Short mmCIF file of C-alpha atoms and ligand atoms in Angstrom, two decimals:
data_model
loop_
_atom_site.label_atom_id
_atom_site.label_comp_id
_atom_site.label_asym_id
_atom_site.label_seq_id
_atom_site.Cartn_x
_atom_site.Cartn_y
_atom_site.Cartn_z
CA MET A 232 96.80 84.90 41.83
CA GLN A 233 97.85 88.49 41.58
CA ILE A 234 101.53 88.94 40.20
CA LYS A 235 103.73 91.09 42.28
CA ALA A 236 107.00 92.97 41.65
CA PRO A 237 110.08 90.47 42.25
CA LYS A 238 111.50 90.64 45.79
CA GLY A 239 113.88 93.56 46.32
CA VAL A 240 112.56 95.40 43.06
CA ALA A 241 110.66 98.59 43.73
CA ASP A 242 108.12 100.54 41.71
CA ILE A 243 109.07 104.24 41.75
CA LEU A 244 105.61 105.75 42.04
CA PRO A 245 104.52 109.21 40.66
CA GLU A 246 104.18 110.57 43.95
CA ASP A 247 107.72 109.95 44.59
CA ILE A 248 109.17 111.09 41.14
CA PHE A 249 109.84 114.72 42.25
CA ARG A 250 112.20 113.49 44.86
CA TRP A 251 114.24 111.43 42.28
CA ARG A 252 114.21 114.38 39.94
CA TYR A 253 115.39 116.64 42.59
CA VAL A 254 118.52 114.30 43.29
CA GLU A 255 119.15 113.52 39.75
CA ASP A 256 118.91 117.20 38.51
CA THR A 257 121.09 118.50 41.18
CA LEU A 258 123.66 115.64 40.38
CA ARG A 259 123.50 116.23 36.74
CA ASN A 260 123.85 119.97 37.01
CA MET A 261 126.98 119.39 39.07
CA LEU A 262 128.63 117.01 36.56
CA GLN A 263 127.63 119.36 33.68
CA LEU A 264 129.58 122.29 35.39
CA ALA A 265 132.71 120.06 35.34
CA GLY A 266 132.30 119.00 31.60
CA PHE A 267 130.99 115.46 31.97
CA ASP A 268 128.88 114.12 28.94
CA ASP A 269 125.74 111.74 29.37
CA ILE A 270 126.12 108.42 28.07
CA ARG A 271 123.44 105.65 28.10
CA LEU A 272 124.63 102.17 28.53
CA PRO A 273 123.04 98.73 28.17
CA MET A 274 121.40 96.88 31.07
CA PHE A 275 123.33 93.84 30.01
CA GLU A 276 126.67 92.78 28.79
CA GLN A 277 128.57 89.78 28.04
CA SER A 278 129.28 88.12 31.42
CA ALA A 279 132.94 88.04 30.75
CA LEU A 280 133.20 91.79 30.74
CA PHE A 281 132.22 91.82 34.62
CA SER A 282 134.42 88.79 35.63
CA ARG A 283 137.42 90.28 33.72
CA SER A 284 136.91 93.66 35.10
CA ILE A 285 135.51 93.46 38.65
CA GLY A 286 137.26 90.08 39.34
CA GLY A 287 135.94 86.65 39.71
CA GLU A 288 136.70 86.50 43.44
CA THR A 289 134.59 89.45 44.27
CA ASP A 290 131.26 89.13 46.04
CA ILE A 291 129.74 90.87 43.20
CA VAL A 292 130.84 88.47 40.43
CA ALA A 293 131.15 85.16 42.66
CA LYS A 294 127.76 85.64 44.34
CA GLU A 295 125.60 88.68 43.26
CA MET A 296 125.25 88.67 39.51
CA TYR A 297 122.14 87.81 37.48
CA THR A 298 123.50 85.64 34.69
CA PHE A 299 121.79 83.98 32.06
CA SER A 300 122.25 82.09 28.65
CA ASP A 301 120.51 83.19 25.49
CA LYS A 302 119.32 80.59 22.74
CA GLY A 303 122.81 80.81 21.28
CA LYS A 304 124.22 79.63 24.75
CA ARG A 305 126.19 83.06 25.09
CA SER A 306 126.43 84.05 28.81
CA PHE A 307 125.18 87.40 29.65
CA SER A 308 124.71 89.33 32.99
CA LEU A 309 122.63 92.14 34.09
CA ARG A 310 125.05 94.93 34.97
CA PRO A 311 125.96 94.93 38.59
CA GLU A 312 127.74 98.29 38.22
CA GLY A 313 128.41 100.76 35.39
CA THR A 314 132.25 101.16 35.11
CA ALA A 315 132.83 98.14 33.17
CA SER A 316 130.30 98.96 30.51
CA ALA A 317 131.58 102.61 30.44
CA VAL A 318 135.10 101.32 29.71
CA ARG A 319 133.76 98.82 27.01
CA ALA A 320 132.02 101.63 25.29
CA TYR A 321 134.95 104.06 25.70
CA LEU A 322 136.86 101.36 23.67
CA GLU A 323 134.20 100.27 21.30
CA HIS A 324 133.37 103.75 20.28
CA ARG A 325 136.99 104.94 20.57
CA LEU A 326 135.68 108.00 22.66
CA TYR A 327 139.20 108.93 23.24
CA ILE A 328 139.92 110.15 19.63
CA GLY A 329 140.51 113.83 19.40
CA LYS A 330 140.14 114.59 22.99
CA PRO A 331 142.90 114.94 25.72
CA GLU A 332 140.62 113.40 28.31
CA THR A 333 137.11 111.87 28.17
CA ARG A 334 134.48 112.64 31.02
CA LEU A 335 131.23 110.53 31.01
CA TYR A 336 128.32 110.06 33.56
CA TYR A 337 125.43 107.94 33.42
CA ILE A 338 122.20 107.18 35.68
CA GLY A 339 120.38 103.96 35.46
CA PRO A 340 119.58 100.63 37.34
CA MET A 341 122.00 98.10 38.46
CA PHE A 342 121.24 94.47 39.54
CA ARG A 343 122.57 92.43 42.31
CA ALA A 344 121.23 89.27 43.89
CA GLU A 345 121.60 90.44 47.63
CA ARG A 346 119.51 90.02 50.43
CA PRO A 347 117.09 93.05 50.32
CA GLN A 348 116.93 95.36 53.40
CA ALA A 349 116.76 99.06 53.81
CA GLY A 350 118.74 100.91 51.27
CA ARG A 351 119.68 97.81 49.49
CA TYR A 352 117.61 96.47 46.63
CA ARG A 353 117.97 93.89 43.81
CA GLN A 354 117.53 96.49 41.18
CA PHE A 355 119.04 99.72 42.53
CA HIS A 356 119.96 102.94 40.73
CA GLN A 357 123.31 104.42 40.45
CA LEU A 358 124.74 107.77 39.11
CA GLY A 359 128.22 106.85 37.74
CA ALA A 360 130.83 109.17 36.49
CA GLU A 361 134.14 108.24 34.89
CA VAL A 362 137.20 110.31 33.53
CA PHE A 363 139.66 108.64 31.25
CA GLY A 364 143.13 109.91 30.29
CA ASN A 365 144.07 111.94 33.37
CA ASP A 366 146.67 110.63 35.97
CA SER A 367 146.98 113.70 37.94
CA ALA A 368 146.21 113.86 41.74
CA PHE A 369 144.31 117.26 40.79
CA LEU A 370 141.75 115.13 39.07
CA ASP A 371 141.20 112.69 42.15
CA ALA A 372 140.53 115.73 44.20
CA GLU A 373 138.58 117.61 41.94
CA VAL A 374 136.06 114.85 41.36
CA ILE A 375 135.89 114.01 45.08
CA ALA A 376 135.32 117.83 45.83
CA LEU A 377 132.62 118.03 43.17
CA LEU A 378 130.70 115.01 44.69
CA MET A 379 131.17 116.67 48.27
CA TYR A 380 129.75 119.79 46.80
CA ALA A 381 126.77 118.05 45.29
CA PHE A 382 126.00 116.61 48.45
CA GLU A 383 126.00 119.78 50.24
CA LYS A 384 123.80 121.20 47.62
CA LEU A 385 121.28 118.37 48.28
CA GLY A 386 121.35 119.54 51.98
CA LEU A 387 123.23 116.27 53.32
CA GLU A 388 125.49 117.42 56.07
CA SER A 389 126.53 114.61 58.42
CA LEU A 390 128.54 112.83 55.63
CA CYS A 391 132.01 111.21 56.30
CA LEU A 392 134.56 111.17 53.38
CA GLN A 393 137.05 108.10 53.87
CA LEU A 394 140.18 107.49 51.72
CA ASN A 395 142.83 104.91 51.38
CA THR A 396 145.41 104.27 48.79
CA LEU A 397 145.66 100.89 47.25
CA GLY A 398 149.00 101.03 45.56
CA CYS A 399 149.92 100.35 41.94
CA LYS A 400 151.23 97.38 39.96
CA ASP A 401 154.82 98.04 41.29
CA CYS A 402 153.90 98.19 44.90
CA ARG A 403 150.96 95.99 45.37
CA PRO A 404 152.88 92.57 44.85
CA GLN A 405 154.91 93.39 48.07
CA TYR A 406 151.71 94.36 50.00
CA GLN A 407 150.04 91.17 48.89
CA LYS A 408 152.87 89.26 50.11
CA ASP A 409 152.80 90.88 53.48
CA LEU A 410 149.18 90.40 53.92
CA THR A 411 149.33 86.73 52.70
CA ALA A 412 152.04 86.23 55.38
CA PHE A 413 149.80 87.87 58.07
CA LEU A 414 146.70 85.84 56.97
CA ALA A 415 148.85 82.53 57.06
CA ASP A 416 149.70 83.42 60.58
CA HIS A 417 146.11 84.02 61.63
CA LYS A 418 144.30 81.24 59.92
CA THR A 419 142.50 79.94 62.86
CA GLY A 420 140.53 83.09 63.20
CA LEU A 421 139.31 83.34 59.51
CA CYS A 422 136.23 81.98 57.75
CA SER A 423 136.50 79.52 55.03
CA ASN A 424 135.76 82.17 52.54
CA CYS A 425 138.62 84.17 53.65
CA MET A 426 140.88 81.27 53.77
CA ARG A 427 140.26 80.45 50.22
CA ARG A 428 140.79 83.99 49.28
CA SER A 429 144.05 84.42 51.08
CA ASP A 430 145.40 82.06 48.30
CA THR A 431 143.34 83.49 45.40
CA ASN A 432 142.96 87.15 46.01
CA PRO A 433 144.20 88.26 49.42
CA LEU A 434 142.92 91.81 49.17
CA ARG A 435 139.37 90.53 48.94
CA VAL A 436 139.25 89.26 52.54
CA PHE A 437 138.67 92.87 53.53
CA ASP A 438 135.11 92.55 51.99
CA CYS A 439 134.15 89.68 54.59
CA LYS A 440 131.35 90.92 56.81
CA ASN A 441 132.15 88.12 59.25
CA GLY A 442 132.68 89.84 62.71
CA LYS A 443 135.50 87.55 63.76
CA CYS A 444 137.32 88.00 60.45
CA GLN A 445 136.90 91.83 60.87
CA GLU A 446 138.58 91.43 64.26
CA VAL A 447 141.62 89.63 62.87
CA LEU A 448 141.73 91.95 59.91
CA ALA A 449 142.06 95.01 62.06
CA GLN A 450 145.49 93.97 62.97
CA ALA A 451 146.49 93.29 59.31
CA PRO A 452 149.39 95.27 57.95
CA SER A 453 148.35 98.40 56.12
CA ASN A 454 148.50 99.42 52.48
CA ILE A 455 149.60 102.75 53.24
CA ASP A 456 152.72 101.67 55.09
CA SER A 457 154.04 99.62 52.04
CA VAL A 458 153.03 101.67 48.84
CA CYS A 459 155.86 103.11 46.70
CA ASP A 460 157.05 106.53 46.67
CA LYS A 461 155.17 107.40 43.61
CA CYS A 462 151.78 106.22 45.10
CA SER A 463 152.74 107.80 48.39
CA LEU A 464 153.38 111.05 46.61
CA HIS A 465 150.13 110.87 44.73
CA PHE A 466 148.04 110.17 47.82
CA ASN A 467 149.56 113.03 50.04
CA GLN A 468 148.87 115.32 47.09
CA VAL A 469 145.30 114.33 46.98
CA LEU A 470 144.90 114.82 50.70
CA ASN A 471 146.58 118.30 50.55
CA LEU A 472 144.48 119.41 47.64
CA LEU A 473 141.32 118.46 49.63
CA LYS A 474 142.62 120.30 52.82
CA GLY A 475 143.06 123.37 50.56
CA LEU A 476 139.38 123.12 49.74
CA ASN A 477 138.58 122.84 53.34
CA ILE A 478 137.28 119.13 52.88
CA ILE A 479 137.17 117.12 56.06
CA PHE A 480 138.20 113.53 55.45
CA GLU A 481 139.45 110.56 57.43
CA ILE A 482 142.09 107.81 56.27
CA LYS A 483 140.59 104.23 56.53
CA TYR A 484 143.42 101.58 56.01
CA ASN A 485 141.25 98.71 55.24
CA LEU A 486 139.05 100.49 52.61
CA VAL A 487 139.40 98.45 49.41
CA ARG A 488 136.02 98.62 47.78
CA GLY A 489 134.47 95.48 46.62
CA LEU A 490 135.98 95.57 42.99
CA ASP A 491 139.41 94.47 41.83
CA TYR A 492 140.14 97.20 39.47
CA TYR A 493 141.07 100.02 41.82
CA ASN A 494 144.33 101.26 42.42
CA LYS A 495 145.93 104.10 44.15
CA THR A 496 143.23 106.61 45.46
CA ALA A 497 139.99 104.59 46.73
CA PHE A 498 137.14 106.49 48.62
CA GLU A 499 133.92 106.25 50.15
CA ILE A 500 131.43 108.74 51.36
CA THR A 501 129.31 107.39 54.27
CA ALA A 502 126.37 108.28 56.49
CA ARG A 503 126.08 107.01 60.02
CA GLU A 504 122.28 107.32 59.75
CA LEU A 505 122.11 104.45 57.23
CA GLY A 506 123.61 101.87 59.74
CA ALA A 507 125.36 99.13 58.10
CA GLN A 508 124.81 99.84 54.46
CA ASN A 509 126.12 103.33 54.92
CA ALA A 510 128.06 104.04 51.74
CA VAL A 511 126.10 106.62 49.67
CA ALA A 512 129.06 106.99 47.26
CA GLY A 513 132.32 105.36 46.23
CA GLY A 514 135.21 105.35 43.78
CA GLY A 515 138.61 105.72 43.14
CA ARG A 516 141.41 105.19 40.41
CA TYR A 517 141.60 102.30 38.11
CA ASP A 518 144.62 103.10 36.00
CA GLY A 519 144.90 99.42 34.71
CA LEU A 520 141.42 98.63 33.54
CA VAL A 521 141.21 100.03 30.09
CA GLU A 522 144.42 98.33 29.21
CA GLN A 523 143.13 95.00 30.83
CA LEU A 524 140.01 95.31 28.64
CA GLY A 525 142.00 95.63 25.39
CA GLY A 526 142.78 99.44 25.20
CA ALA A 527 145.88 101.33 25.37
CA PRO A 528 147.13 102.03 28.95
CA THR A 529 144.81 104.85 30.17
CA PRO A 530 144.57 106.25 33.50
CA ALA A 531 141.15 106.63 34.73
CA PHE A 532 139.14 107.79 37.85
CA GLY A 533 135.41 107.28 38.60
CA PHE A 534 132.66 106.96 41.38
CA ALA A 535 129.28 105.84 41.70
CA VAL A 536 126.40 107.28 43.82
CA GLY A 537 123.69 105.19 45.31
CA ILE A 538 120.34 107.05 44.48
CA GLU A 539 118.20 104.99 46.65
CA ARG A 540 120.32 105.52 49.81
CA LEU A 541 120.69 109.32 49.03
CA LEU A 542 116.84 109.50 49.02
CA LEU A 543 116.74 107.53 52.43
CA LEU A 544 118.85 110.41 53.72
CA LEU A 545 116.79 113.05 52.26
CA ALA A 546 113.43 111.28 53.43
CA ASP A 547 112.75 114.14 55.96
CA LYS A 548 113.77 116.93 54.01
CA GLU A 549 111.22 119.36 52.59
CA ILE A 550 111.61 119.27 48.82
CA LYS A 551 109.55 121.64 46.79
CA LYS A 552 107.37 119.97 44.42
CA GLY A 553 106.85 122.86 41.70
CA GLU A 554 103.42 122.88 40.57
CA PRO A 555 102.96 123.00 36.89
CA GLU A 556 100.54 125.39 35.53
CA TRP A 557 97.63 123.59 33.53
CA ILE A 558 93.91 124.21 32.85
CA TYR A 559 91.10 121.89 33.40
CA LEU A 560 88.05 122.23 31.13
CA ILE A 561 84.80 121.58 32.53
CA LEU A 562 82.30 121.21 29.74
CA LEU A 563 78.38 121.18 30.32
CA GLY A 564 76.38 119.53 27.62
CA ASP A 565 77.15 117.71 24.37
CA LYS A 566 77.98 120.78 22.18
CA ALA A 567 80.39 122.26 24.90
CA LEU A 568 81.91 118.87 25.18
CA GLN A 569 82.41 118.72 21.34
CA GLN A 570 83.89 122.28 21.42
CA GLY A 571 86.10 121.74 24.44
CA PHE A 572 87.58 118.47 22.85
CA ILE A 573 88.85 120.65 19.94
CA LEU A 574 89.83 123.54 22.35
CA GLN A 575 92.01 120.93 24.28
CA ASP A 576 93.74 120.09 20.94
CA GLU A 577 94.39 123.65 20.02
CA LEU A 578 95.69 124.45 23.51
CA ARG A 579 98.13 121.38 23.64
CA LYS A 580 99.42 122.58 20.03
CA HIS A 581 100.24 126.06 21.52
CA GLY A 582 102.24 124.52 24.39
CA PHE A 583 99.55 124.49 27.38
CA ALA A 584 98.91 121.67 29.46
CA VAL A 585 95.42 120.88 29.55
CA ARG A 586 92.89 118.10 30.12
CA ILE A 587 89.06 117.89 29.63
CA ASN A 588 86.33 116.48 31.86
CA SER A 589 84.52 114.35 29.23
CA SER A 590 81.97 113.03 32.01
CA ASN A 591 79.32 115.40 31.06
CA GLN A 592 78.16 115.47 34.53
CA THR A 593 76.80 118.51 36.61
CA LEU A 594 78.89 121.68 37.37
CA LYS A 595 79.20 120.76 40.86
CA LYS A 596 80.41 117.23 40.21
CA GLN A 597 83.14 118.40 37.61
CA LEU A 598 84.06 121.02 39.95
CA LYS A 599 84.66 118.55 42.68
CA GLN A 600 86.86 116.57 40.34
CA ALA A 601 88.89 119.55 39.60
CA ASN A 602 89.48 119.98 43.20
CA LYS A 603 90.58 116.32 43.53
CA LEU A 604 93.09 116.94 40.60
CA ASP A 605 94.59 119.95 42.06
CA ALA A 606 93.71 121.86 38.94
CA PRO A 607 95.31 125.32 39.37
CA LEU A 608 93.05 126.85 36.51
CA VAL A 609 89.62 125.82 35.44
CA GLY A 610 87.83 126.61 32.22
CA ILE A 611 84.05 126.48 32.24
CA MET A 612 81.97 126.17 29.11
CA GLY A 613 78.14 125.79 29.09
CA GLU A 614 75.60 126.34 26.46
CA ASP A 615 75.39 129.89 27.36
CA GLU A 616 79.07 130.65 27.11
CA LEU A 617 79.14 128.65 23.91
CA ASN A 618 76.53 130.70 22.16
CA ARG A 619 78.47 133.79 23.14
CA GLY A 620 81.93 132.12 22.04
CA CYS A 621 83.20 132.60 25.63
CA VAL A 622 84.69 130.79 28.41
CA ILE A 623 84.79 131.26 32.29
CA LEU A 624 88.25 131.18 33.48
CA ARG A 625 88.67 130.37 37.14
CA ASP A 626 91.81 130.67 39.21
CA MET A 627 91.34 127.97 41.85
CA ARG A 628 94.12 129.10 43.80
CA HIS A 629 92.83 132.78 44.40
CA GLY A 630 89.20 131.98 43.80
CA THR A 631 88.83 134.62 41.15
CA GLN A 632 87.11 134.16 37.80
CA GLU A 633 86.33 136.29 34.75
CA GLU A 634 84.63 135.59 31.53
CA LEU A 635 86.58 136.13 28.21
CA PRO A 636 86.37 135.23 24.45
CA VAL A 637 87.53 131.73 23.62
CA ALA A 638 89.92 133.31 21.25
CA GLU A 639 91.57 135.22 23.97
CA LEU A 640 92.12 132.21 26.26
CA ILE A 641 95.41 131.39 24.56
CA ASP A 642 96.83 134.93 25.12
CA LYS A 643 95.46 135.02 28.55
CA LEU A 644 97.01 131.70 29.53
CA GLY A 645 100.35 132.88 28.53
CA THR A 646 100.24 135.68 30.99
CA VAL A 647 98.94 133.48 34.09
ZN1 ZN B 3 152.94 102.23 44.03
ZN1 ZN B 4 135.82 86.06 56.60
#
């Protein structure tokens, strides 16, 4: 039986790669403008890293992680997101030393055991960025603005920026109390999962996708009304800075993101075209996480972008492929093939992209193959040309050709 890729896991085929590069390069360039450094993080970590940071009651940790034991019976999990690993690496390698703040980004696959559907995969790709050591509202606004600008550059227009504040360790307990009291009063309308969460981790009820629960929760008290003065000031400052940059946003009171570590600013960027799975990016502040994972108290802010969802939005957009210059050598006869094989090697050493046709078929057949490969340039060498030390260079796009000494081919290619 033929083996296929696992469900919800997609191959990214050569014909689609230019779209991926376009998105990745645009985002990467934008982050480099703002001083972010590239970091490559591992695909799996000790399971405890995720349960301790993302939170044991979250859907991600409770239901969606790929967890396995190795031969030493240690528990590992495929990473469901990147922030936890970034914080771990930040602490493990002391990336804070000698820097007032640290800016990191990464691109790579993440893994969640969810029901696959459009824009949702079990192996999916995220670009994530994290800033450590800056507690200013200017940072929140700067990073959100940067992301909005990147989306604009990609040509995405109808995106919606939604913001909320989740409070801090001083004001969240009061909010949790209010919310718990509300949930206790509305028990009958809630699913069993929400009932359990209302005791263990009330904020997580907002992650519930059950329609009835959503109806009840629409009446729930808002975080924004109960945050402390400091949080309120911070949030308003973020909003004013965004207004100053002419960035349009809306406030979404029940936006909590599916992760426990967020505090103060939380945001999502959504696209109506994507339907239920409509968030293309999200993030926020997580000032307590570094300390929670064993570091010194360190304010932090980050976001993640879902690459597959961005690509879905860009599916109709014309993206220039960029045709690379290369030459295809058509060789007629054994001697020409031998010479062409050596020429291929020389051309590559001079930095030219080249492939030979080693079929030793007729000129007509080899030209047909050149056409199928979309070769922009073709070099033709038969016995005649060989005897004169020449090669015919044909420009397939313009239909022109000339004969020149093999020794001049390298110079000539440099000018094409
Ligand atoms: Zn607060
Ligand atoms: Zn529920």
